[in-house]
Amino acid sequence: MSVPDADVLSKIADILDTKVSILLGGTIPDEDDNDVIAEQLAKISEQMAIKNKRSKKIWKIAGVIFLVIVLLNILLIIFNMSVSKNVSTDSSTTFIEIGEDDVIDVE
């Protein structure tokens, strides 16, 4: 999934008493050809840097979306509280009878 940087890879190869090319999975005919190994490591490091940038960008976007959703929910809760305070909860109704069958509703 990931490849260590050149120094770590070189140390791993020394500890395991093997060639860096074997650790990379490639075949390099001559061990003294350090330029080829350096180029491979540079390409791998560049690819990993691109992958890390993409991953960080995705996490930032996800974080911003999550933050916006949370803020919208908080605003909706605050708005609902302020609206409910402004609405009168007095539900008493007064009826005035004019005649036997006529009723007027006065609030």
PDB file of C-alpha atoms in Angstrom:
ATOM      1  CA  MET A   1       0.000   0.000   0.000  1.00  0.00           C
ATOM      2  CA  SER A   2       2.888   2.371   0.681  1.00  0.00           C
ATOM      3  CA  VAL A   3       6.604   2.574   0.097  1.00  0.00           C
ATOM      4  CA  PRO A   4       9.080   4.040   2.593  1.00  0.00           C
ATOM      5  CA  ASP A   5      11.427   6.816   1.578  1.00  0.00           C
ATOM      6  CA  ALA A   6      14.845   6.032   0.109  1.00  0.00           C
ATOM      7  CA  ASP A   7      16.781   6.100   3.410  1.00  0.00           C
ATOM      8  CA  VAL A   8      14.379   3.785   5.192  1.00  0.00           C
ATOM      9  CA  LEU A   9      14.269   1.445   2.205  1.00  0.00           C
ATOM     10  CA  SER A  10      18.073   1.313   2.125  1.00  0.00           C
ATOM     11  CA  LYS A  11      18.208   0.512   5.852  1.00  0.00           C
ATOM     12  CA  ILE A  12      15.589  -2.236   5.448  1.00  0.00           C
ATOM     13  CA  ALA A  13      17.632  -3.750   2.630  1.00  0.00           C
ATOM     14  CA  ASP A  14      20.767  -3.697   4.821  1.00  0.00           C
ATOM     15  CA  ILE A  15      18.971  -5.331   7.740  1.00  0.00           C
ATOM     16  CA  LEU A  16      17.480  -8.044   5.540  1.00  0.00           C
ATOM     17  CA  ASP A  17      20.798  -8.434   3.681  1.00  0.00           C
ATOM     18  CA  THR A  18      19.139  -8.056   0.305  1.00  0.00           C
ATOM     19  CA  LYS A  19      19.040  -5.648  -2.595  1.00  0.00           C
ATOM     20  CA  VAL A  20      16.776  -2.605  -2.708  1.00  0.00           C
ATOM     21  CA  SER A  21      15.572  -3.730  -6.135  1.00  0.00           C
ATOM     22  CA  ILE A  22      14.231  -6.959  -4.630  1.00  0.00           C
ATOM     23  CA  LEU A  23      12.341  -4.975  -1.985  1.00  0.00           C
ATOM     24  CA  LEU A  24      10.837  -2.846  -4.750  1.00  0.00           C
ATOM     25  CA  GLY A  25       9.804  -5.933  -6.667  1.00  0.00           C
ATOM     26  CA  GLY A  26      11.839  -5.034  -9.733  1.00  0.00           C
ATOM     27  CA  THR A  27      14.852  -6.642 -11.268  1.00  0.00           C
ATOM     28  CA  ILE A  28      17.969  -4.550 -11.675  1.00  0.00           C
ATOM     29  CA  PRO A  29      20.857  -6.488 -13.199  1.00  0.00           C
ATOM     30  CA  ASP A  30      23.650  -4.507 -11.547  1.00  0.00           C
ATOM     31  CA  GLU A  31      23.554  -3.476  -7.892  1.00  0.00           C
ATOM     32  CA  ASP A  32      26.009  -0.647  -8.539  1.00  0.00           C
ATOM     33  CA  ASP A  33      23.503   1.100 -10.771  1.00  0.00           C
ATOM     34  CA  ASN A  34      22.345   3.522  -8.067  1.00  0.00           C
ATOM     35  CA  ASP A  35      20.909   5.985 -10.578  1.00  0.00           C
ATOM     36  CA  VAL A  36      18.217   3.524 -11.647  1.00  0.00           C
ATOM     37  CA  ILE A  37      17.307   2.810  -8.031  1.00  0.00           C
ATOM     38  CA  ALA A  38      17.248   6.527  -7.240  1.00  0.00           C
ATOM     39  CA  GLU A  39      14.952   7.170 -10.218  1.00  0.00           C
ATOM     40  CA  GLN A  40      12.581   4.415  -9.143  1.00  0.00           C
ATOM     41  CA  LEU A  41      12.508   5.726  -5.600  1.00  0.00           C
ATOM     42  CA  ALA A  42      11.915   9.266  -6.843  1.00  0.00           C
ATOM     43  CA  LYS A  43       8.979   8.103  -8.985  1.00  0.00           C
ATOM     44  CA  ILE A  44       7.503   6.134  -6.097  1.00  0.00           C
ATOM     45  CA  SER A  45       7.935   9.064  -3.712  1.00  0.00           C
ATOM     46  CA  GLU A  46       6.264  11.392  -6.209  1.00  0.00           C
ATOM     47  CA  GLN A  47       3.333   9.018  -6.641  1.00  0.00           C
ATOM     48  CA  MET A  48       2.933   8.720  -2.882  1.00  0.00           C
ATOM     49  CA  ALA A  49       3.026  12.509  -2.491  1.00  0.00           C
ATOM     50  CA  ILE A  50       0.266  12.876  -5.096  1.00  0.00           C
ATOM     51  CA  LYS A  51      -1.800  10.205  -3.332  1.00  0.00           C
ATOM     52  CA  ASN A  52      -1.325  11.920   0.045  1.00  0.00           C
ATOM     53  CA  LYS A  53      -2.368  15.296  -1.400  1.00  0.00           C
ATOM     54  CA  ARG A  54      -5.539  13.770  -2.849  1.00  0.00           C
ATOM     55  CA  SER A  55      -6.326  12.072   0.440  1.00  0.00           C
ATOM     56  CA  LYS A  56      -5.830  15.287   2.412  1.00  0.00           C
ATOM     57  CA  LYS A  57      -8.007  17.198  -0.056  1.00  0.00           C
ATOM     58  CA  ILE A  58     -10.798  14.631   0.251  1.00  0.00           C
ATOM     59  CA  TRP A  59     -10.651  14.771   4.063  1.00  0.00           C
ATOM     60  CA  LYS A  60     -10.736  18.575   4.015  1.00  0.00           C
ATOM     61  CA  ILE A  61     -13.779  18.596   1.731  1.00  0.00           C
ATOM     62  CA  ALA A  62     -15.542  16.009   3.902  1.00  0.00           C
ATOM     63  CA  GLY A  63     -14.733  18.053   7.022  1.00  0.00           C
ATOM     64  CA  VAL A  64     -16.091  21.256   5.510  1.00  0.00           C
ATOM     65  CA  ILE A  65     -19.293  19.516   4.408  1.00  0.00           C
ATOM     66  CA  PHE A  66     -19.749  18.038   7.895  1.00  0.00           C
ATOM     67  CA  LEU A  67     -19.145  21.437   9.512  1.00  0.00           C
ATOM     68  CA  VAL A  68     -21.683  23.120   7.226  1.00  0.00           C
ATOM     69  CA  ILE A  69     -24.302  20.480   8.051  1.00  0.00           C
ATOM     70  CA  VAL A  70     -23.713  20.890  11.787  1.00  0.00           C
ATOM     71  CA  LEU A  71     -23.912  24.689  11.552  1.00  0.00           C
ATOM     72  CA  LEU A  72     -27.130  24.526   9.527  1.00  0.00           C
ATOM     73  CA  ASN A  73     -28.689  22.220  12.119  1.00  0.00           C
ATOM     74  CA  ILE A  74     -27.668  24.581  14.920  1.00  0.00           C
ATOM     75  CA  LEU A  75     -29.142  27.549  13.046  1.00  0.00           C
ATOM     76  CA  LEU A  76     -32.378  25.653  12.440  1.00  0.00           C
ATOM     77  CA  ILE A  77     -32.624  24.783  16.132  1.00  0.00           C
ATOM     78  CA  ILE A  78     -32.009  28.409  17.143  1.00  0.00           C
ATOM     79  CA  PHE A  79     -34.516  29.670  14.548  1.00  0.00           C
ATOM     80  CA  ASN A  80     -37.180  27.221  15.724  1.00  0.00           C
ATOM     81  CA  MET A  81     -36.656  28.312  19.339  1.00  0.00           C
ATOM     82  CA  SER A  82     -36.999  31.992  18.468  1.00  0.00           C
ATOM     83  CA  VAL A  83     -40.131  31.364  16.396  1.00  0.00           C
ATOM     84  CA  SER A  84     -41.726  29.297  19.129  1.00  0.00           C
ATOM     85  CA  LYS A  85     -41.092  32.071  21.700  1.00  0.00           C
ATOM     86  CA  ASN A  86     -42.799  34.646  19.473  1.00  0.00           C
ATOM     87  CA  VAL A  87     -45.914  32.551  18.930  1.00  0.00           C
ATOM     88  CA  SER A  88     -48.558  33.098  21.565  1.00  0.00           C
ATOM     89  CA  THR A  89     -49.480  29.993  23.507  1.00  0.00           C
ATOM     90  CA  ASP A  90     -52.666  31.507  24.920  1.00  0.00           C
ATOM     91  CA  SER A  91     -55.421  29.441  23.368  1.00  0.00           C
ATOM     92  CA  SER A  92     -58.362  30.880  25.241  1.00  0.00           C
ATOM     93  CA  THR A  93     -61.284  31.843  23.072  1.00  0.00           C
ATOM     94  CA  THR A  94     -64.217  34.019  24.059  1.00  0.00           C
ATOM     95  CA  PHE A  95     -67.650  33.345  22.638  1.00  0.00           C
ATOM     96  CA  ILE A  96     -70.345  35.977  22.604  1.00  0.00           C
ATOM     97  CA  GLU A  97     -73.871  34.824  21.970  1.00  0.00           C
ATOM     98  CA  ILE A  98     -76.027  37.178  19.984  1.00  0.00           C
ATOM     99  CA  GLY A  99     -79.052  35.075  19.541  1.00  0.00           C
ATOM    100  CA  GLU A 100     -80.018  31.517  20.201  1.00  0.00           C
ATOM    101  CA  ASP A 101     -78.403  30.127  17.029  1.00  0.00           C
ATOM    102  CA  ASP A 102     -75.779  32.826  16.195  1.00  0.00           C
ATOM    103  CA  VAL A 103     -72.256  32.538  17.711  1.00  0.00           C
ATOM    104  CA  ILE A 104     -69.329  34.967  17.082  1.00  0.00           C
ATOM    105  CA  ASP A 105     -65.760  33.849  17.808  1.00  0.00           C
ATOM    106  CA  VAL A 106     -63.576  36.622  19.314  1.00  0.00           C
ATOM    107  CA  GLU A 107     -59.937  36.085  20.115  1.00  0.00           C
TER     108      GLU A 107
END
